[in-house]
Amino acid sequence: MSTNTKKRGLSPAAPNVDPTAAGAAAAAAIDKPAKKPRKKAVTAKSLGLTKDEFESIKAAPIKRTLKDIVKKLAKQVDEDWHDGYEDQAETKGEWFEAIQEPLQAVLDIGVGKKTALLQCNEVLKIVSDSFYDLLACPCRCDTKDELDEMDRSFELQLPWGETDYTATSGYQQDVWSYVWVALLRVHSNLDNVDEGLLLQCIKDANDNMSGAKMIKLPGYLYDQSDEQYDIDTYEQRDGKNAPSGTKLAHYVNDRASEWKSLPTTKKVHRMRRAIDRRFDGTPERRTRDYHLHDSDDDDSYGRGYGYGGGGYGRAQRDCIIS
């Protein structure tokens, strides 16, 4: 740099810069959307839970457990649709008993501790979805009828009062609907509730309660041990010390247009296809030896080859054991 430049107080010459490239870079910087702030990770500590409590409402293990039972039933139906009805019924009972633990976790944490609305709502959705997945197994005996007839039950400890709720297999959809009403009531009563989340949870509950016999939103938390409790008048009164349902009724009724316009998250399960292996499927997996006969007289239904009706889709859920 020359002495004259220093004396005049001039800055040194700028390096050669392509004005076109610089302008493009500046424009790109302006057009680039701002980064969204990272969501805070949900932890046991952030929800005020112990590690074990937090683990009990994690969606993945619950979904896996129930899905394994549904897969077991589907496999039993595929292997022996006609004669395997006893094993199939046992698996259905196993599924019903498996929903006790996740439902109790929702009562303990979502209702009792008044936290983890999102996580508990997901647990209830998983339980309901698993039921419809179970129904999509084309068993010979109707699954709902069998659950009604087997009359299995378990107890759920309610966070209010000293009474328990007896869940029976004949009212399987009412079981998680009752828990859902309790969850929604408790969180509707909180001053700091996320209303957007709450309204979506109401939408989810409404969609998944469609098959319940006794529970409809806004619902009642009846006390089965009450001397005045009767299955025909259950809807007339809440149990003692049950969470108030006034605010939930406000959200359900007065803001119905909001939650009804939200997208449904309920899945649709298509009925699986079944093979009656007495007649159909590959010969080595047949449960009868009709295919060994080559005479129309011996096997008129199977046209000499034992193929009764063309394979898939012949099985009917008739619940007639003969």
PDB file of C-alpha atoms in Angstrom:
ATOM      1  CA  MET A   1       0.000   0.000   0.000  1.00  0.00           C
ATOM      2  CA  SER A   2       1.442   3.443  -0.913  1.00  0.00           C
ATOM      3  CA  THR A   3       2.302   6.136   1.608  1.00  0.00           C
ATOM      4  CA  ASN A   4      -0.153   8.507  -0.098  1.00  0.00           C
ATOM      5  CA  THR A   5      -3.044   6.121   0.495  1.00  0.00           C
ATOM      6  CA  LYS A   6      -2.269   5.891   4.188  1.00  0.00           C
ATOM      7  CA  LYS A   7      -2.100   9.665   4.514  1.00  0.00           C
ATOM      8  CA  ARG A   8      -5.441  10.239   2.838  1.00  0.00           C
ATOM      9  CA  GLY A   9      -7.146   7.710   5.208  1.00  0.00           C
ATOM     10  CA  LEU A  10      -8.375   5.579   2.353  1.00  0.00           C
ATOM     11  CA  SER A  11      -9.146   1.905   2.838  1.00  0.00           C
ATOM     12  CA  PRO A  12      -7.263  -0.651   0.837  1.00  0.00           C
ATOM     13  CA  ALA A  13      -8.868  -1.703  -2.427  1.00  0.00           C
ATOM     14  CA  ALA A  14     -11.474  -4.477  -2.072  1.00  0.00           C
ATOM     15  CA  PRO A  15     -10.688  -7.801  -3.732  1.00  0.00           C
ATOM     16  CA  ASN A  16     -12.349  -8.587  -7.017  1.00  0.00           C
ATOM     17  CA  VAL A  17     -15.903  -9.922  -6.349  1.00  0.00           C
ATOM     18  CA  ASP A  18     -18.351 -11.133  -8.942  1.00  0.00           C
ATOM     19  CA  PRO A  19     -21.420  -8.945  -8.290  1.00  0.00           C
ATOM     20  CA  THR A  20     -23.724 -11.476  -9.954  1.00  0.00           C
ATOM     21  CA  ALA A  21     -22.628 -14.331  -7.647  1.00  0.00           C
ATOM     22  CA  ALA A  22     -22.838 -12.117  -4.576  1.00  0.00           C
ATOM     23  CA  GLY A  23     -26.380 -11.068  -5.471  1.00  0.00           C
ATOM     24  CA  ALA A  24     -27.485 -14.645  -6.018  1.00  0.00           C
ATOM     25  CA  ALA A  25     -26.079 -15.694  -2.653  1.00  0.00           C
ATOM     26  CA  ALA A  26     -27.853 -12.844  -0.920  1.00  0.00           C
ATOM     27  CA  ALA A  27     -31.150 -13.726  -2.602  1.00  0.00           C
ATOM     28  CA  ALA A  28     -30.777 -17.365  -1.631  1.00  0.00           C
ATOM     29  CA  ALA A  29     -30.178 -16.388   1.966  1.00  0.00           C
ATOM     30  CA  ILE A  30     -33.378 -14.319   1.955  1.00  0.00           C
ATOM     31  CA  ASP A  31     -35.497 -17.068   0.324  1.00  0.00           C
ATOM     32  CA  LYS A  32     -34.198 -19.837   2.606  1.00  0.00           C
ATOM     33  CA  PRO A  33     -36.863 -20.594   5.221  1.00  0.00           C
ATOM     34  CA  ALA A  34     -35.884 -20.165   8.824  1.00  0.00           C
ATOM     35  CA  LYS A  35     -35.124 -23.377  10.664  1.00  0.00           C
ATOM     36  CA  LYS A  36     -37.891 -24.591  12.908  1.00  0.00           C
ATOM     37  CA  PRO A  37     -36.989 -24.711  16.558  1.00  0.00           C
ATOM     38  CA  ARG A  38     -36.245 -28.211  17.755  1.00  0.00           C
ATOM     39  CA  LYS A  39     -38.946 -29.861  19.767  1.00  0.00           C
ATOM     40  CA  LYS A  40     -37.965 -30.651  23.281  1.00  0.00           C
ATOM     41  CA  ALA A  41     -37.603 -34.364  23.825  1.00  0.00           C
ATOM     42  CA  VAL A  42     -40.322 -35.846  25.996  1.00  0.00           C
ATOM     43  CA  THR A  43     -38.720 -37.617  28.921  1.00  0.00           C
ATOM     44  CA  ALA A  44     -39.884 -39.195  32.128  1.00  0.00           C
ATOM     45  CA  LYS A  45     -38.571 -36.167  34.001  1.00  0.00           C
ATOM     46  CA  SER A  46     -40.401 -33.669  31.788  1.00  0.00           C
ATOM     47  CA  LEU A  47     -43.673 -35.485  32.501  1.00  0.00           C
ATOM     48  CA  GLY A  48     -42.973 -35.867  36.206  1.00  0.00           C
ATOM     49  CA  LEU A  49     -42.779 -39.649  35.964  1.00  0.00           C
ATOM     50  CA  THR A  50     -40.415 -42.334  37.094  1.00  0.00           C
ATOM     51  CA  LYS A  51     -38.571 -44.323  34.468  1.00  0.00           C
ATOM     52  CA  ASP A  52     -40.831 -47.348  34.997  1.00  0.00           C
ATOM     53  CA  GLU A  53     -43.977 -45.224  34.714  1.00  0.00           C
ATOM     54  CA  PHE A  54     -42.713 -43.663  31.508  1.00  0.00           C
ATOM     55  CA  GLU A  55     -41.916 -47.090  30.071  1.00  0.00           C
ATOM     56  CA  SER A  56     -45.451 -48.303  30.846  1.00  0.00           C
ATOM     57  CA  ILE A  57     -47.020 -45.793  28.416  1.00  0.00           C
ATOM     58  CA  LYS A  58     -44.530 -46.166  25.562  1.00  0.00           C
ATOM     59  CA  ALA A  59     -46.443 -46.980  22.414  1.00  0.00           C
ATOM     60  CA  ALA A  60     -44.037 -49.348  20.651  1.00  0.00           C
ATOM     61  CA  PRO A  61     -43.889 -52.196  23.237  1.00  0.00           C
ATOM     62  CA  ILE A  62     -47.667 -52.140  23.741  1.00  0.00           C
ATOM     63  CA  LYS A  63     -48.318 -52.197  20.007  1.00  0.00           C
ATOM     64  CA  ARG A  64     -45.839 -55.043  19.533  1.00  0.00           C
ATOM     65  CA  THR A  65     -47.383 -57.173  22.291  1.00  0.00           C
ATOM     66  CA  LEU A  66     -50.922 -56.858  20.963  1.00  0.00           C
ATOM     67  CA  LYS A  67     -49.824 -57.244  17.344  1.00  0.00           C
ATOM     68  CA  ASP A  68     -48.058 -60.512  18.174  1.00  0.00           C
ATOM     69  CA  ILE A  69     -51.307 -61.916  19.577  1.00  0.00           C
ATOM     70  CA  VAL A  70     -53.243 -60.856  16.465  1.00  0.00           C
ATOM     71  CA  LYS A  71     -50.575 -62.464  14.266  1.00  0.00           C
ATOM     72  CA  LYS A  72     -50.881 -65.634  16.333  1.00  0.00           C
ATOM     73  CA  LEU A  73     -54.637 -65.721  15.703  1.00  0.00           C
ATOM     74  CA  ALA A  74     -54.182 -65.043  11.981  1.00  0.00           C
ATOM     75  CA  LYS A  75     -51.700 -67.923  11.779  1.00  0.00           C
ATOM     76  CA  GLN A  76     -54.096 -70.274  13.569  1.00  0.00           C
ATOM     77  CA  VAL A  77     -56.899 -69.343  11.161  1.00  0.00           C
ATOM     78  CA  ASP A  78     -54.630 -69.861   8.181  1.00  0.00           C
ATOM     79  CA  GLU A  79     -53.450 -73.252   9.398  1.00  0.00           C
ATOM     80  CA  ASP A  80     -56.831 -74.698  10.337  1.00  0.00           C
ATOM     81  CA  TRP A  81     -59.827 -72.441   9.872  1.00  0.00           C
ATOM     82  CA  HIS A  82     -62.388 -75.212  10.385  1.00  0.00           C
ATOM     83  CA  ASP A  83     -61.079 -77.369  13.243  1.00  0.00           C
ATOM     84  CA  GLY A  84     -58.853 -74.881  15.061  1.00  0.00           C
ATOM     85  CA  TYR A  85     -61.672 -72.902  16.656  1.00  0.00           C
ATOM     86  CA  GLU A  86     -60.763 -73.898  20.230  1.00  0.00           C
ATOM     87  CA  ASP A  87     -57.206 -72.590  19.935  1.00  0.00           C
ATOM     88  CA  GLN A  88     -58.522 -69.490  18.210  1.00  0.00           C
ATOM     89  CA  ALA A  89     -60.937 -68.814  21.081  1.00  0.00           C
ATOM     90  CA  GLU A  90     -58.113 -69.148  23.592  1.00  0.00           C
ATOM     91  CA  THR A  91     -56.032 -66.608  21.680  1.00  0.00           C
ATOM     92  CA  LYS A  92     -58.925 -64.144  21.680  1.00  0.00           C
ATOM     93  CA  GLY A  93     -59.148 -64.497  25.447  1.00  0.00           C
ATOM     94  CA  GLU A  94     -55.404 -63.958  25.673  1.00  0.00           C
ATOM     95  CA  TRP A  95     -55.770 -60.718  23.720  1.00  0.00           C
ATOM     96  CA  PHE A  96     -58.480 -59.438  26.063  1.00  0.00           C
ATOM     97  CA  GLU A  97     -56.383 -60.108  29.148  1.00  0.00           C
ATOM     98  CA  ALA A  98     -53.375 -58.409  27.521  1.00  0.00           C
ATOM     99  CA  ILE A  99     -55.139 -55.028  27.380  1.00  0.00           C
ATOM    100  CA  GLN A 100     -55.384 -54.814  31.175  1.00  0.00           C
ATOM    101  CA  GLU A 101     -51.835 -53.587  31.743  1.00  0.00           C
ATOM    102  CA  PRO A 102     -51.840 -50.681  29.253  1.00  0.00           C
ATOM    103  CA  LEU A 103     -55.298 -49.548  30.389  1.00  0.00           C
ATOM    104  CA  GLN A 104     -54.184 -49.560  34.016  1.00  0.00           C
ATOM    105  CA  ALA A 105     -51.132 -47.504  33.064  1.00  0.00           C
ATOM    106  CA  VAL A 106     -53.395 -44.868  31.494  1.00  0.00           C
ATOM    107  CA  LEU A 107     -55.509 -44.731  34.644  1.00  0.00           C
ATOM    108  CA  ASP A 108     -52.460 -44.478  36.904  1.00  0.00           C
ATOM    109  CA  ILE A 109     -50.605 -41.850  34.878  1.00  0.00           C
ATOM    110  CA  GLY A 110     -53.015 -39.982  32.630  1.00  0.00           C
ATOM    111  CA  VAL A 111     -55.836 -39.888  35.181  1.00  0.00           C
ATOM    112  CA  GLY A 112     -54.160 -40.318  38.570  1.00  0.00           C
ATOM    113  CA  LYS A 113     -51.116 -38.127  37.895  1.00  0.00           C
ATOM    114  CA  LYS A 114     -52.901 -35.859  35.387  1.00  0.00           C
ATOM    115  CA  THR A 115     -50.047 -35.908  32.917  1.00  0.00           C
ATOM    116  CA  ALA A 116     -49.011 -37.385  29.543  1.00  0.00           C
ATOM    117  CA  LEU A 117     -52.303 -36.765  27.711  1.00  0.00           C
ATOM    118  CA  LEU A 118     -50.715 -37.308  24.298  1.00  0.00           C
ATOM    119  CA  GLN A 119     -48.983 -40.551  25.282  1.00  0.00           C
ATOM    120  CA  CYS A 120     -52.028 -41.975  27.077  1.00  0.00           C
ATOM    121  CA  ASN A 121     -54.301 -41.102  24.163  1.00  0.00           C
ATOM    122  CA  GLU A 122     -51.935 -43.012  21.860  1.00  0.00           C
ATOM    123  CA  VAL A 123     -52.086 -46.049  24.157  1.00  0.00           C
ATOM    124  CA  LEU A 124     -55.892 -46.075  23.984  1.00  0.00           C
ATOM    125  CA  LYS A 125     -55.770 -45.746  20.202  1.00  0.00           C
ATOM    126  CA  ILE A 126     -53.412 -48.726  20.026  1.00  0.00           C
ATOM    127  CA  VAL A 127     -55.740 -50.861  22.166  1.00  0.00           C
ATOM    128  CA  SER A 128     -58.768 -49.961  20.044  1.00  0.00           C
ATOM    129  CA  ASP A 129     -56.904 -50.428  16.758  1.00  0.00           C
ATOM    130  CA  SER A 130     -55.688 -53.830  17.874  1.00  0.00           C
ATOM    131  CA  PHE A 131     -59.261 -54.911  18.526  1.00  0.00           C
ATOM    132  CA  TYR A 132     -60.326 -54.050  14.974  1.00  0.00           C
ATOM    133  CA  ASP A 133     -57.218 -55.818  13.699  1.00  0.00           C
ATOM    134  CA  LEU A 134     -58.334 -58.873  15.687  1.00  0.00           C
ATOM    135  CA  LEU A 135     -61.783 -58.686  14.083  1.00  0.00           C
ATOM    136  CA  ALA A 136     -60.125 -58.709  10.647  1.00  0.00           C
ATOM    137  CA  CYS A 137     -59.038 -62.320  11.218  1.00  0.00           C
ATOM    138  CA  PRO A 138     -61.706 -64.373   9.408  1.00  0.00           C
ATOM    139  CA  CYS A 139     -62.291 -66.897  12.185  1.00  0.00           C
ATOM    140  CA  ARG A 140     -64.915 -69.561  11.819  1.00  0.00           C
ATOM    141  CA  CYS A 141     -66.630 -68.272  14.969  1.00  0.00           C
ATOM    142  CA  ASP A 142     -67.482 -64.593  15.236  1.00  0.00           C
ATOM    143  CA  THR A 143     -64.930 -62.909  17.486  1.00  0.00           C
ATOM    144  CA  LYS A 144     -67.361 -60.554  19.209  1.00  0.00           C
ATOM    145  CA  ASP A 145     -69.758 -63.427  19.936  1.00  0.00           C
ATOM    146  CA  GLU A 146     -66.980 -65.536  21.392  1.00  0.00           C
ATOM    147  CA  LEU A 147     -65.732 -62.737  23.637  1.00  0.00           C
ATOM    148  CA  ASP A 148     -69.301 -62.303  24.867  1.00  0.00           C
ATOM    149  CA  GLU A 149     -69.705 -65.990  25.601  1.00  0.00           C
ATOM    150  CA  MET A 150     -66.342 -66.649  27.255  1.00  0.00           C
ATOM    151  CA  ASP A 151     -67.123 -64.023  29.912  1.00  0.00           C
ATOM    152  CA  ARG A 152     -63.525 -63.263  30.872  1.00  0.00           C
ATOM    153  CA  SER A 153     -62.865 -60.351  33.201  1.00  0.00           C
ATOM    154  CA  PHE A 154     -60.179 -58.376  35.017  1.00  0.00           C
ATOM    155  CA  GLU A 155     -60.095 -55.538  37.547  1.00  0.00           C
ATOM    156  CA  LEU A 156     -58.933 -51.984  36.901  1.00  0.00           C
ATOM    157  CA  GLN A 157     -58.011 -49.861  39.902  1.00  0.00           C
ATOM    158  CA  LEU A 158     -59.612 -46.425  39.637  1.00  0.00           C
ATOM    159  CA  PRO A 159     -57.559 -43.444  40.881  1.00  0.00           C
ATOM    160  CA  TRP A 160     -60.600 -42.017  42.655  1.00  0.00           C
ATOM    161  CA  GLY A 161     -62.417 -43.617  45.554  1.00  0.00           C
ATOM    162  CA  GLU A 162     -61.843 -47.144  46.788  1.00  0.00           C
ATOM    163  CA  THR A 163     -63.684 -49.064  44.106  1.00  0.00           C
ATOM    164  CA  ASP A 164     -62.430 -51.030  41.124  1.00  0.00           C
ATOM    165  CA  TYR A 165     -63.855 -51.279  37.643  1.00  0.00           C
ATOM    166  CA  THR A 166     -64.628 -54.809  36.505  1.00  0.00           C
ATOM    167  CA  ALA A 167     -63.839 -55.130  32.807  1.00  0.00           C
ATOM    168  CA  THR A 168     -65.679 -57.958  31.068  1.00  0.00           C
ATOM    169  CA  SER A 169     -64.940 -59.425  27.659  1.00  0.00           C
ATOM    170  CA  GLY A 170     -68.577 -59.058  26.632  1.00  0.00           C
ATOM    171  CA  TYR A 171     -68.224 -55.269  26.877  1.00  0.00           C
ATOM    172  CA  GLN A 172     -64.714 -55.077  25.494  1.00  0.00           C
ATOM    173  CA  GLN A 173     -65.131 -51.740  23.684  1.00  0.00           C
ATOM    174  CA  ASP A 174     -66.723 -50.137  26.728  1.00  0.00           C
ATOM    175  CA  VAL A 175     -63.629 -50.967  28.768  1.00  0.00           C
ATOM    176  CA  TRP A 176     -61.242 -48.615  26.953  1.00  0.00           C
ATOM    177  CA  SER A 177     -64.084 -46.146  26.336  1.00  0.00           C
ATOM    178  CA  TYR A 178     -64.583 -45.813  30.103  1.00  0.00           C
ATOM    179  CA  VAL A 179     -60.863 -45.167  30.572  1.00  0.00           C
ATOM    180  CA  TRP A 180     -60.921 -42.645  27.698  1.00  0.00           C
ATOM    181  CA  VAL A 181     -63.753 -40.678  29.332  1.00  0.00           C
ATOM    182  CA  ALA A 182     -61.795 -40.552  32.597  1.00  0.00           C
ATOM    183  CA  LEU A 183     -58.658 -39.343  30.798  1.00  0.00           C
ATOM    184  CA  LEU A 184     -60.498 -36.627  28.878  1.00  0.00           C
ATOM    185  CA  ARG A 185     -62.368 -35.421  31.950  1.00  0.00           C
ATOM    186  CA  VAL A 186     -59.222 -34.980  34.009  1.00  0.00           C
ATOM    187  CA  HIS A 187     -57.380 -33.051  31.307  1.00  0.00           C
ATOM    188  CA  SER A 188     -60.407 -30.937  30.381  1.00  0.00           C
ATOM    189  CA  ASN A 189     -60.366 -29.702  33.980  1.00  0.00           C
ATOM    190  CA  LEU A 190     -56.734 -28.525  33.800  1.00  0.00           C
ATOM    191  CA  ASP A 191     -56.142 -24.792  33.337  1.00  0.00           C
ATOM    192  CA  ASN A 192     -53.006 -25.363  31.272  1.00  0.00           C
ATOM    193  CA  VAL A 193     -54.402 -28.010  28.919  1.00  0.00           C
ATOM    194  CA  ASP A 194     -53.354 -27.807  25.273  1.00  0.00           C
ATOM    195  CA  GLU A 195     -56.797 -27.276  23.747  1.00  0.00           C
ATOM    196  CA  GLY A 196     -55.697 -28.228  20.259  1.00  0.00           C
ATOM    197  CA  LEU A 197     -54.420 -31.565  21.531  1.00  0.00           C
ATOM    198  CA  LEU A 198     -57.484 -32.062  23.712  1.00  0.00           C
ATOM    199  CA  LEU A 199     -59.870 -31.533  20.799  1.00  0.00           C
ATOM    200  CA  GLN A 200     -57.950 -34.083  18.692  1.00  0.00           C
ATOM    201  CA  CYS A 201     -58.123 -36.544  21.592  1.00  0.00           C
ATOM    202  CA  ILE A 202     -61.886 -36.025  21.769  1.00  0.00           C
ATOM    203  CA  LYS A 203     -62.087 -36.743  18.031  1.00  0.00           C
ATOM    204  CA  ASP A 204     -60.009 -39.907  18.500  1.00  0.00           C
ATOM    205  CA  ALA A 205     -62.144 -41.084  21.409  1.00  0.00           C
ATOM    206  CA  ASN A 206     -65.396 -40.469  19.554  1.00  0.00           C
ATOM    207  CA  ASP A 207     -64.210 -42.415  16.505  1.00  0.00           C
ATOM    208  CA  ASN A 208     -63.025 -45.368  18.575  1.00  0.00           C
ATOM    209  CA  MET A 209     -66.130 -45.555  20.796  1.00  0.00           C
ATOM    210  CA  SER A 210     -68.447 -46.257  17.881  1.00  0.00           C
ATOM    211  CA  GLY A 211     -68.949 -49.903  18.855  1.00  0.00           C
ATOM    212  CA  ALA A 212     -69.315 -49.459  22.616  1.00  0.00           C
ATOM    213  CA  LYS A 213     -72.597 -50.639  24.100  1.00  0.00           C
ATOM    214  CA  MET A 214     -72.753 -48.326  27.108  1.00  0.00           C
ATOM    215  CA  ILE A 215     -70.294 -45.439  26.676  1.00  0.00           C
ATOM    216  CA  LYS A 216     -70.778 -42.434  24.412  1.00  0.00           C
ATOM    217  CA  LEU A 217     -69.172 -39.009  24.769  1.00  0.00           C
ATOM    218  CA  PRO A 218     -69.249 -37.106  27.041  1.00  0.00           C
ATOM    219  CA  GLY A 219     -70.025 -40.266  28.988  1.00  0.00           C
ATOM    220  CA  TYR A 220     -70.511 -41.266  32.609  1.00  0.00           C
ATOM    221  CA  LEU A 221     -68.058 -42.795  35.072  1.00  0.00           C
ATOM    222  CA  TYR A 222     -70.516 -45.065  36.814  1.00  0.00           C
ATOM    223  CA  ASP A 223     -69.658 -46.963  39.985  1.00  0.00           C
ATOM    224  CA  GLN A 224     -70.371 -50.674  39.655  1.00  0.00           C
ATOM    225  CA  SER A 225     -70.252 -51.138  43.442  1.00  0.00           C
ATOM    226  CA  ASP A 226     -72.954 -48.534  44.047  1.00  0.00           C
ATOM    227  CA  GLU A 227     -76.082 -50.151  45.459  1.00  0.00           C
ATOM    228  CA  GLN A 228     -78.139 -48.046  43.063  1.00  0.00           C
ATOM    229  CA  TYR A 229     -76.058 -49.039  40.036  1.00  0.00           C
ATOM    230  CA  ASP A 230     -78.011 -50.879  37.402  1.00  0.00           C
ATOM    231  CA  ILE A 231     -76.892 -51.710  33.897  1.00  0.00           C
ATOM    232  CA  ASP A 232     -80.112 -50.216  32.529  1.00  0.00           C
ATOM    233  CA  THR A 233     -79.707 -46.884  34.361  1.00  0.00           C
ATOM    234  CA  TYR A 234     -75.908 -46.565  34.457  1.00  0.00           C
ATOM    235  CA  GLU A 235     -75.963 -43.377  32.422  1.00  0.00           C
ATOM    236  CA  GLN A 236     -77.945 -41.454  35.043  1.00  0.00           C
ATOM    237  CA  ARG A 237     -75.174 -40.939  37.590  1.00  0.00           C
ATOM    238  CA  ASP A 238     -71.428 -40.753  38.100  1.00  0.00           C
ATOM    239  CA  GLY A 239     -69.697 -42.763  40.761  1.00  0.00           C
ATOM    240  CA  LYS A 240     -68.648 -41.128  44.016  1.00  0.00           C
ATOM    241  CA  ASN A 241     -65.512 -38.945  43.707  1.00  0.00           C
ATOM    242  CA  ALA A 242     -65.339 -39.446  39.919  1.00  0.00           C
ATOM    243  CA  PRO A 243     -63.695 -36.524  38.062  1.00  0.00           C
ATOM    244  CA  SER A 244     -66.176 -33.829  37.072  1.00  0.00           C
ATOM    245  CA  GLY A 245     -67.449 -34.050  33.523  1.00  0.00           C
ATOM    246  CA  THR A 246     -68.780 -30.479  33.191  1.00  0.00           C
ATOM    247  CA  LYS A 247     -65.857 -29.075  31.228  1.00  0.00           C
ATOM    248  CA  LEU A 248     -65.557 -32.134  29.008  1.00  0.00           C
ATOM    249  CA  ALA A 249     -69.257 -31.809  28.173  1.00  0.00           C
ATOM    250  CA  HIS A 250     -68.553 -28.203  27.165  1.00  0.00           C
ATOM    251  CA  TYR A 251     -65.784 -29.248  24.786  1.00  0.00           C
ATOM    252  CA  VAL A 252     -67.803 -32.148  23.375  1.00  0.00           C
ATOM    253  CA  ASN A 253     -71.047 -30.245  22.845  1.00  0.00           C
ATOM    254  CA  ASP A 254     -70.231 -26.549  22.493  1.00  0.00           C
ATOM    255  CA  ARG A 255     -67.112 -27.010  20.411  1.00  0.00           C
ATOM    256  CA  ALA A 256     -68.303 -29.978  18.385  1.00  0.00           C
ATOM    257  CA  SER A 257     -67.793 -28.217  15.053  1.00  0.00           C
ATOM    258  CA  GLU A 258     -64.089 -27.832  15.870  1.00  0.00           C
ATOM    259  CA  TRP A 259     -63.241 -31.380  16.831  1.00  0.00           C
ATOM    260  CA  LYS A 260     -65.549 -33.001  14.286  1.00  0.00           C
ATOM    261  CA  SER A 261     -63.699 -31.175  11.488  1.00  0.00           C
ATOM    262  CA  LEU A 262     -60.349 -32.634  12.569  1.00  0.00           C
ATOM    263  CA  PRO A 263     -58.888 -35.567  10.572  1.00  0.00           C
ATOM    264  CA  THR A 264     -59.621 -39.046  11.802  1.00  0.00           C
ATOM    265  CA  THR A 265     -56.691 -41.176  12.898  1.00  0.00           C
ATOM    266  CA  LYS A 266     -58.664 -44.409  13.084  1.00  0.00           C
ATOM    267  CA  LYS A 267     -57.403 -47.074  10.707  1.00  0.00           C
ATOM    268  CA  VAL A 268     -59.613 -49.301   8.603  1.00  0.00           C
ATOM    269  CA  HIS A 269     -58.682 -52.997   8.716  1.00  0.00           C
ATOM    270  CA  ARG A 270     -59.779 -55.056   5.755  1.00  0.00           C
ATOM    271  CA  MET A 271     -60.866 -58.603   6.432  1.00  0.00           C
ATOM    272  CA  ARG A 272     -58.034 -61.038   5.783  1.00  0.00           C
ATOM    273  CA  ARG A 273     -58.595 -63.788   3.256  1.00  0.00           C
ATOM    274  CA  ALA A 274     -59.056 -67.317   4.556  1.00  0.00           C
ATOM    275  CA  ILE A 275     -58.427 -70.791   3.187  1.00  0.00           C
ATOM    276  CA  ASP A 276     -60.529 -73.750   4.253  1.00  0.00           C
ATOM    277  CA  ARG A 277     -57.724 -76.289   4.219  1.00  0.00           C
ATOM    278  CA  ARG A 278     -60.085 -79.224   4.234  1.00  0.00           C
ATOM    279  CA  PHE A 279     -60.510 -78.533   0.541  1.00  0.00           C
ATOM    280  CA  ASP A 280     -58.191 -75.758  -0.598  1.00  0.00           C
ATOM    281  CA  GLY A 281     -54.594 -74.649  -0.547  1.00  0.00           C
ATOM    282  CA  THR A 282     -51.503 -76.696  -1.280  1.00  0.00           C
ATOM    283  CA  PRO A 283     -51.975 -80.472  -0.756  1.00  0.00           C
ATOM    284  CA  GLU A 284     -49.273 -80.815   1.904  1.00  0.00           C
ATOM    285  CA  ARG A 285     -51.133 -78.374   4.161  1.00  0.00           C
ATOM    286  CA  ARG A 286     -54.588 -79.946   3.824  1.00  0.00           C
ATOM    287  CA  THR A 287     -56.406 -81.038   6.973  1.00  0.00           C
ATOM    288  CA  ARG A 288     -58.395 -83.651   5.060  1.00  0.00           C
ATOM    289  CA  ASP A 289     -57.367 -86.200   2.438  1.00  0.00           C
ATOM    290  CA  TYR A 290     -60.181 -85.392   0.004  1.00  0.00           C
ATOM    291  CA  HIS A 291     -57.646 -84.430  -2.637  1.00  0.00           C
ATOM    292  CA  LEU A 292     -56.355 -88.023  -2.714  1.00  0.00           C
ATOM    293  CA  HIS A 293     -59.630 -89.243  -4.167  1.00  0.00           C
ATOM    294  CA  ASP A 294     -59.922 -89.053  -7.940  1.00  0.00           C
ATOM    295  CA  SER A 295     -63.564 -90.029  -8.295  1.00  0.00           C
ATOM    296  CA  ASP A 296     -66.469 -87.634  -8.581  1.00  0.00           C
ATOM    297  CA  ASP A 297     -68.509 -90.142  -6.565  1.00  0.00           C
ATOM    298  CA  ASP A 298     -66.037 -89.981  -3.678  1.00  0.00           C
ATOM    299  CA  ASP A 299     -65.822 -86.218  -3.645  1.00  0.00           C
ATOM    300  CA  SER A 300     -68.649 -84.670  -5.600  1.00  0.00           C
ATOM    301  CA  TYR A 301     -68.227 -81.267  -3.929  1.00  0.00           C
ATOM    302  CA  GLY A 302     -64.579 -81.097  -4.829  1.00  0.00           C
ATOM    303  CA  ARG A 303     -65.156 -82.232  -8.395  1.00  0.00           C
ATOM    304  CA  GLY A 304     -62.805 -85.189  -7.962  1.00  0.00           C
ATOM    305  CA  TYR A 305     -59.910 -83.064  -6.726  1.00  0.00           C
ATOM    306  CA  GLY A 306     -61.210 -81.725  -3.432  1.00  0.00           C
ATOM    307  CA  TYR A 307     -61.125 -78.081  -4.470  1.00  0.00           C
ATOM    308  CA  GLY A 308     -64.244 -76.760  -2.812  1.00  0.00           C
ATOM    309  CA  GLY A 309     -64.987 -73.342  -4.152  1.00  0.00           C
ATOM    310  CA  GLY A 310     -61.756 -72.111  -5.649  1.00  0.00           C
ATOM    311  CA  GLY A 311     -59.496 -71.384  -2.703  1.00  0.00           C
ATOM    312  CA  TYR A 312     -59.389 -68.038  -0.979  1.00  0.00           C
ATOM    313  CA  GLY A 313     -62.450 -66.488   0.527  1.00  0.00           C
ATOM    314  CA  ARG A 314     -64.533 -69.640   0.901  1.00  0.00           C
ATOM    315  CA  ALA A 315     -64.438 -69.686   4.699  1.00  0.00           C
ATOM    316  CA  GLN A 316     -67.408 -68.183   6.506  1.00  0.00           C
ATOM    317  CA  ARG A 317     -67.554 -66.955  10.084  1.00  0.00           C
ATOM    318  CA  ASP A 318     -70.732 -68.883  10.857  1.00  0.00           C
ATOM    319  CA  CYS A 319     -70.070 -69.901  14.462  1.00  0.00           C
ATOM    320  CA  ILE A 320     -71.711 -73.267  13.774  1.00  0.00           C
ATOM    321  CA  ILE A 321     -69.486 -76.003  15.141  1.00  0.00           C
ATOM    322  CA  SER A 322     -70.208 -79.325  13.465  1.00  0.00           C
TER     323      SER A 322
END
